Amino acid sequence: MCPNSDHSHPIAVTVDDHAAPGAAPDATLIEELVVANQILFDQGVVDAFGHISVRHDKRPDRFLLARNMAPGQVTAADIVEFTLDGDPVNANGRRVYLERFIHGEIFRKRPDVMAVVHSHSHAIVPLTVVKGVRLQAIFHMAGFVGQGAPVFEIRDAGGDGTDLLISSPMLGAALAQHFDGHDIVLMRGHGSTVVGGSIRQAVYRAIYAELNARYQIEAMRMGEVTYLTEAESRACVANVEPQVQRPWDLWVEQARAKRRLDR
Ligand code: MN
């Protein structure tokens, strides 16, 4: 139980709509966001928790994110439009994610970012809490991790006794500051958030960040680790990430096949 339970908030909240929806987003963008939710679940990045958002294609000051639910169950009807302040515009009483401020504040801080994934993926969490150890690029698929991912310490922004959740615009903005020059930020005792210039790139990075963490922990058990240099990381981002379409097609096929079998 969190020490500040007298201030605790429910993990799911209903928030009144604050503005009118804009022009409808492209249906293919919604469809891609839906399948991205399913892929992140299938690949073990998210479980019942975690989320992915995309910047609205018609309004850069809005973003799209599922209503409060498990990502693996998201359908097009579950996508809600938000302002960068994290206010829904068409929730119509549906509950929204408490941590929606992660997305709005990063989209505000980084105009180049088109998609954001927040997760508690398993191998990342240990790397958020060990002093003197940072997530570092260990193989060519994860050059974007760089030479030491920043760790967001929520006590610096929220003091002692928070529930670790990014549950306010203030905490979202404090997290977003760490994305200056970085595309992945770890969150102490919580998880991580990764960004990309597209849904596909953000999904790719979320999946390979988790693999990088797993490999790094395995390698550290055996001895001194040789990491990618900054120049190698840059070259891998430039030459490997453009191949995102290949794994994406595979992940989409897996997601569809799995759901055909489920029916
Ligand atoms: Mn979280």
Coordinates of C-alpha atoms and ligand atoms in Angstrom, one line a residue:
M1 CA 0.0 0.0 0.0
C2 CA 1.3 3.4 -0.8
P3 CA 2.3 5.5 2.2
N4 CA 0.2 8.4 1.1
S5 CA -3.0 6.3 0.8
D6 CA -5.0 9.2 2.2
H7 CA -4.2 11.1 -0.9
S8 CA -4.5 8.1 -3.2
H9 CA -6.5 8.3 -6.4
P10 CA -8.3 5.5 -8.3
I11 CA -6.2 4.1 -11.1
A12 CA -9.1 4.8 -13.5
V13 CA -10.8 8.1 -13.6
T14 CA -13.6 9.8 -15.4
V15 CA -12.9 13.3 -16.7
D16 CA -15.3 15.7 -18.3
D17 CA -14.7 16.5 -21.9
H18 CA -12.9 19.9 -22.1
A19 CA -13.1 20.9 -25.8
A20 CA -14.8 19.9 -29.0
P21 CA -13.3 17.1 -31.2
G22 CA -11.5 18.4 -34.3
A23 CA -11.6 16.9 -37.8
A24 CA -11.7 13.1 -37.5
P25 CA -8.3 11.5 -37.7
D26 CA -7.5 9.3 -40.7
A27 CA -9.1 5.9 -40.2
T28 CA -5.9 4.2 -41.1
L29 CA -4.1 6.0 -38.3
I30 CA -6.7 4.7 -35.8
E31 CA -6.4 1.2 -37.2
E32 CA -2.6 1.3 -36.9
L33 CA -2.9 2.5 -33.3
V34 CA -5.3 -0.4 -32.5
V35 CA -2.9 -3.0 -34.0
A36 CA 0.0 -1.3 -32.2
N37 CA -1.8 -1.9 -28.9
Q38 CA -2.3 -5.6 -29.8
I39 CA 1.4 -6.0 -30.9
L40 CA 2.7 -4.5 -27.7
F41 CA 0.6 -7.0 -25.7
D42 CA 1.6 -10.0 -27.9
Q43 CA 5.3 -9.1 -27.7
G44 CA 5.2 -8.8 -23.9
V45 CA 5.9 -5.1 -23.6
V46 CA 2.6 -4.3 -21.9
D47 CA 0.3 -6.5 -19.8
A48 CA -3.0 -5.2 -18.4
F49 CA -1.1 -1.9 -18.0
G50 CA 0.8 0.4 -20.3
H51 CA -0.3 2.4 -23.3
I52 CA 0.6 3.8 -26.7
S53 CA -0.5 7.2 -28.2
V54 CA -0.1 8.9 -31.5
R55 CA -0.2 12.5 -32.4
H56 CA -3.4 13.5 -34.2
D57 CA -2.7 13.7 -38.0
K58 CA -5.0 16.8 -38.5
R59 CA -4.2 18.6 -35.2
P60 CA -0.7 18.5 -33.9
D61 CA -2.0 19.9 -30.5
R62 CA -4.1 16.8 -30.0
F63 CA -3.3 13.1 -29.5
L64 CA -5.1 9.8 -29.6
L65 CA -5.0 7.2 -26.9
A66 CA -7.2 4.3 -25.8
R67 CA -9.7 4.7 -23.0
N68 CA -8.7 3.1 -19.7
M69 CA -8.4 -0.6 -20.6
A70 CA -6.0 -3.4 -21.2
P71 CA -4.1 -2.7 -24.5
G72 CA -4.5 -6.2 -25.9
Q73 CA -8.3 -5.6 -26.0
V74 CA -8.3 -2.2 -27.7
T75 CA -10.6 -1.7 -30.7
A76 CA -11.1 1.4 -32.9
A77 CA -14.2 2.3 -30.9
D78 CA -12.0 2.7 -27.8
I79 CA -9.7 5.4 -29.1
V80 CA -10.2 8.8 -27.4
E81 CA -8.9 12.2 -28.5
F82 CA -7.0 14.4 -26.0
T83 CA -5.6 17.9 -25.7
L84 CA -1.9 18.2 -24.8
D85 CA -3.1 19.1 -21.3
G86 CA -4.4 15.6 -21.0
D87 CA -8.1 16.6 -21.2
P88 CA -10.3 14.3 -23.3
V89 CA -12.5 15.8 -25.9
N90 CA -14.7 12.8 -26.8
A91 CA -14.5 10.4 -23.8
N92 CA -18.2 10.8 -23.2
G93 CA -17.9 9.6 -19.7
R94 CA -15.6 6.7 -20.5
R95 CA -12.7 6.3 -18.0
V96 CA -9.3 7.5 -19.1
Y97 CA -5.8 6.5 -18.2
L98 CA -4.4 8.2 -15.1
E99 CA -1.0 8.6 -16.7
R100 CA -2.2 10.3 -19.9
F101 CA -0.1 13.3 -18.9
I102 CA 3.0 11.4 -20.0
H103 CA 1.8 11.6 -23.6
G104 CA 0.6 15.2 -23.8
E105 CA 3.6 16.7 -22.1
I106 CA 6.1 14.7 -24.4
F107 CA 4.2 15.7 -27.5
R108 CA 4.4 19.3 -26.3
K109 CA 8.1 19.2 -25.5
R110 CA 9.1 17.2 -28.7
P111 CA 7.4 18.4 -31.9
D112 CA 9.3 15.7 -33.8
V113 CA 7.7 12.9 -31.8
M114 CA 4.6 11.3 -33.4
A115 CA 4.1 8.3 -31.0
V116 CA 4.8 7.5 -27.4
V117 CA 4.8 4.1 -25.6
H118 CA 4.7 3.8 -21.8
S119 CA 5.2 0.4 -20.2
H120 CA 6.4 -1.5 -17.2
S121 CA 8.2 -4.2 -19.4
H122 CA 9.8 -6.8 -17.2
A123 CA 13.6 -6.5 -17.8
I124 CA 13.6 -2.7 -17.8
V125 CA 12.3 -2.3 -14.2
P126 CA 15.4 -3.7 -12.5
L127 CA 17.5 -1.3 -14.4
T128 CA 15.5 1.6 -13.0
V129 CA 16.6 0.9 -9.4
V130 CA 20.2 -0.2 -9.3
K131 CA 22.6 2.6 -8.4
G132 CA 25.5 3.0 -10.9
V133 CA 23.9 0.8 -13.6
R134 CA 22.2 2.4 -16.6
L135 CA 20.4 0.9 -19.6
Q136 CA 22.9 1.1 -22.5
A137 CA 22.9 0.1 -26.1
I138 CA 24.3 -3.5 -26.2
F139 CA 23.3 -4.7 -29.7
H140 CA 22.7 -3.2 -33.1
M141 CA 18.9 -3.3 -32.9
A142 CA 18.9 -0.9 -30.0
G143 CA 21.2 1.9 -31.0
F144 CA 18.5 4.5 -30.0
V145 CA 19.1 3.5 -26.3
G146 CA 22.4 5.3 -26.5
Q147 CA 25.2 5.4 -23.9
G148 CA 23.1 5.5 -20.7
A149 CA 19.4 6.2 -20.7
P150 CA 18.3 8.8 -18.2
V151 CA 16.3 7.7 -15.2
F152 CA 13.4 9.9 -14.1
E153 CA 13.4 10.1 -10.3
I154 CA 9.8 11.1 -9.3
R155 CA 11.0 12.2 -5.8
D156 CA 12.8 15.1 -7.5
A157 CA 9.5 16.4 -8.8
G158 CA 6.8 15.0 -6.5
G159 CA 8.7 14.5 -3.2
D160 CA 8.5 11.3 -1.1
G161 CA 5.3 9.4 -0.8
T162 CA 4.0 9.5 -4.4
D163 CA 2.5 6.4 -5.9
L164 CA 5.1 6.6 -8.7
L165 CA 2.4 7.4 -11.2
I166 CA 2.6 10.3 -13.6
S167 CA -0.8 11.5 -12.5
S168 CA -0.6 15.3 -13.2
P169 CA 0.6 17.7 -15.8
M170 CA 3.4 18.8 -13.5
L171 CA 4.8 15.3 -13.2
G172 CA 4.3 14.8 -17.0
A173 CA 6.3 17.9 -17.7
A174 CA 9.0 16.9 -15.3
L175 CA 9.3 13.5 -17.1
A176 CA 9.2 15.2 -20.5
Q177 CA 12.3 17.3 -19.7
H178 CA 14.3 14.1 -19.7
F179 CA 13.6 13.6 -23.4
D180 CA 16.0 16.4 -24.3
G181 CA 18.4 14.5 -26.6
H182 CA 17.0 11.1 -25.6
D183 CA 14.3 8.8 -27.1
I184 CA 13.9 6.5 -24.0
V185 CA 13.7 7.5 -20.4
L186 CA 13.5 5.0 -17.5
M187 CA 11.3 5.8 -14.6
R188 CA 12.6 4.7 -11.2
G189 CA 10.6 1.9 -9.6
H190 CA 8.1 2.0 -12.4
G191 CA 9.1 1.3 -16.0
S192 CA 10.0 3.4 -19.1
T193 CA 8.7 5.6 -21.8
V194 CA 9.9 5.5 -25.4
V195 CA 9.2 7.9 -28.4
G196 CA 9.3 7.6 -32.1
G197 CA 8.7 9.5 -35.3
S198 CA 5.9 7.1 -36.1
I199 CA 3.8 4.4 -34.4
R200 CA 6.0 1.7 -36.1
Q201 CA 9.2 3.3 -34.8
A202 CA 7.9 3.7 -31.3
V203 CA 6.6 0.1 -31.2
Y204 CA 9.9 -1.2 -32.6
R205 CA 11.9 0.8 -29.9
A206 CA 9.7 -0.4 -27.1
I207 CA 10.2 -4.1 -28.1
Y208 CA 13.9 -3.8 -28.6
A209 CA 14.5 -1.7 -25.5
E210 CA 13.1 -4.6 -23.5
L211 CA 15.3 -7.1 -25.4
N212 CA 18.3 -4.8 -24.8
A213 CA 17.6 -4.8 -21.1
R214 CA 17.3 -8.5 -21.0
Y215 CA 20.6 -9.0 -22.9
Q216 CA 22.4 -6.4 -20.7
I217 CA 21.4 -8.1 -17.5
E218 CA 22.5 -11.5 -18.9
A219 CA 25.8 -10.1 -20.1
M220 CA 26.5 -8.3 -16.8
R221 CA 26.1 -11.6 -14.9
M222 CA 29.0 -13.0 -16.9
G223 CA 31.5 -10.2 -16.8
E224 CA 32.6 -6.8 -18.1
V225 CA 30.4 -5.7 -21.0
T226 CA 31.4 -4.1 -24.3
Y227 CA 28.6 -1.6 -25.2
L228 CA 28.0 0.1 -28.5
T229 CA 30.0 3.4 -28.9
E230 CA 28.2 6.6 -29.6
A231 CA 29.3 6.4 -33.3
E232 CA 28.0 2.8 -33.5
S233 CA 24.7 3.7 -31.9
R234 CA 24.3 6.5 -34.4
A235 CA 25.1 4.3 -37.4
C236 CA 22.7 1.6 -36.2
V237 CA 19.9 4.1 -35.8
A238 CA 20.5 5.4 -39.3
N239 CA 20.9 2.0 -41.0
V240 CA 18.9 -0.5 -38.9
E241 CA 15.8 1.4 -37.8
P242 CA 14.7 2.1 -41.4
Q243 CA 14.1 -1.6 -41.7
V244 CA 11.2 -1.3 -39.2
Q245 CA 8.7 -2.4 -41.9
R246 CA 10.0 -6.0 -41.9
P247 CA 9.4 -6.8 -38.2
W248 CA 6.2 -4.6 -38.3
D249 CA 4.6 -6.8 -41.0
L250 CA 5.5 -9.9 -39.0
W251 CA 4.1 -8.5 -35.8
V252 CA 0.8 -7.4 -37.5
E253 CA 0.4 -10.9 -39.0
Q254 CA 1.0 -12.5 -35.6
A255 CA -1.5 -10.2 -34.0
R256 CA -4.2 -10.9 -36.6
A257 CA -3.5 -14.7 -36.6
K258 CA -3.8 -14.8 -32.8
R259 CA -7.1 -13.0 -32.8
R260 CA -8.5 -15.2 -35.6
L261 CA -7.7 -18.2 -33.4
D262 CA -9.3 -16.5 -30.4
R263 CA -12.6 -16.2 -32.1
Ligands
MN1 MN 2.9 3.3 -15.6

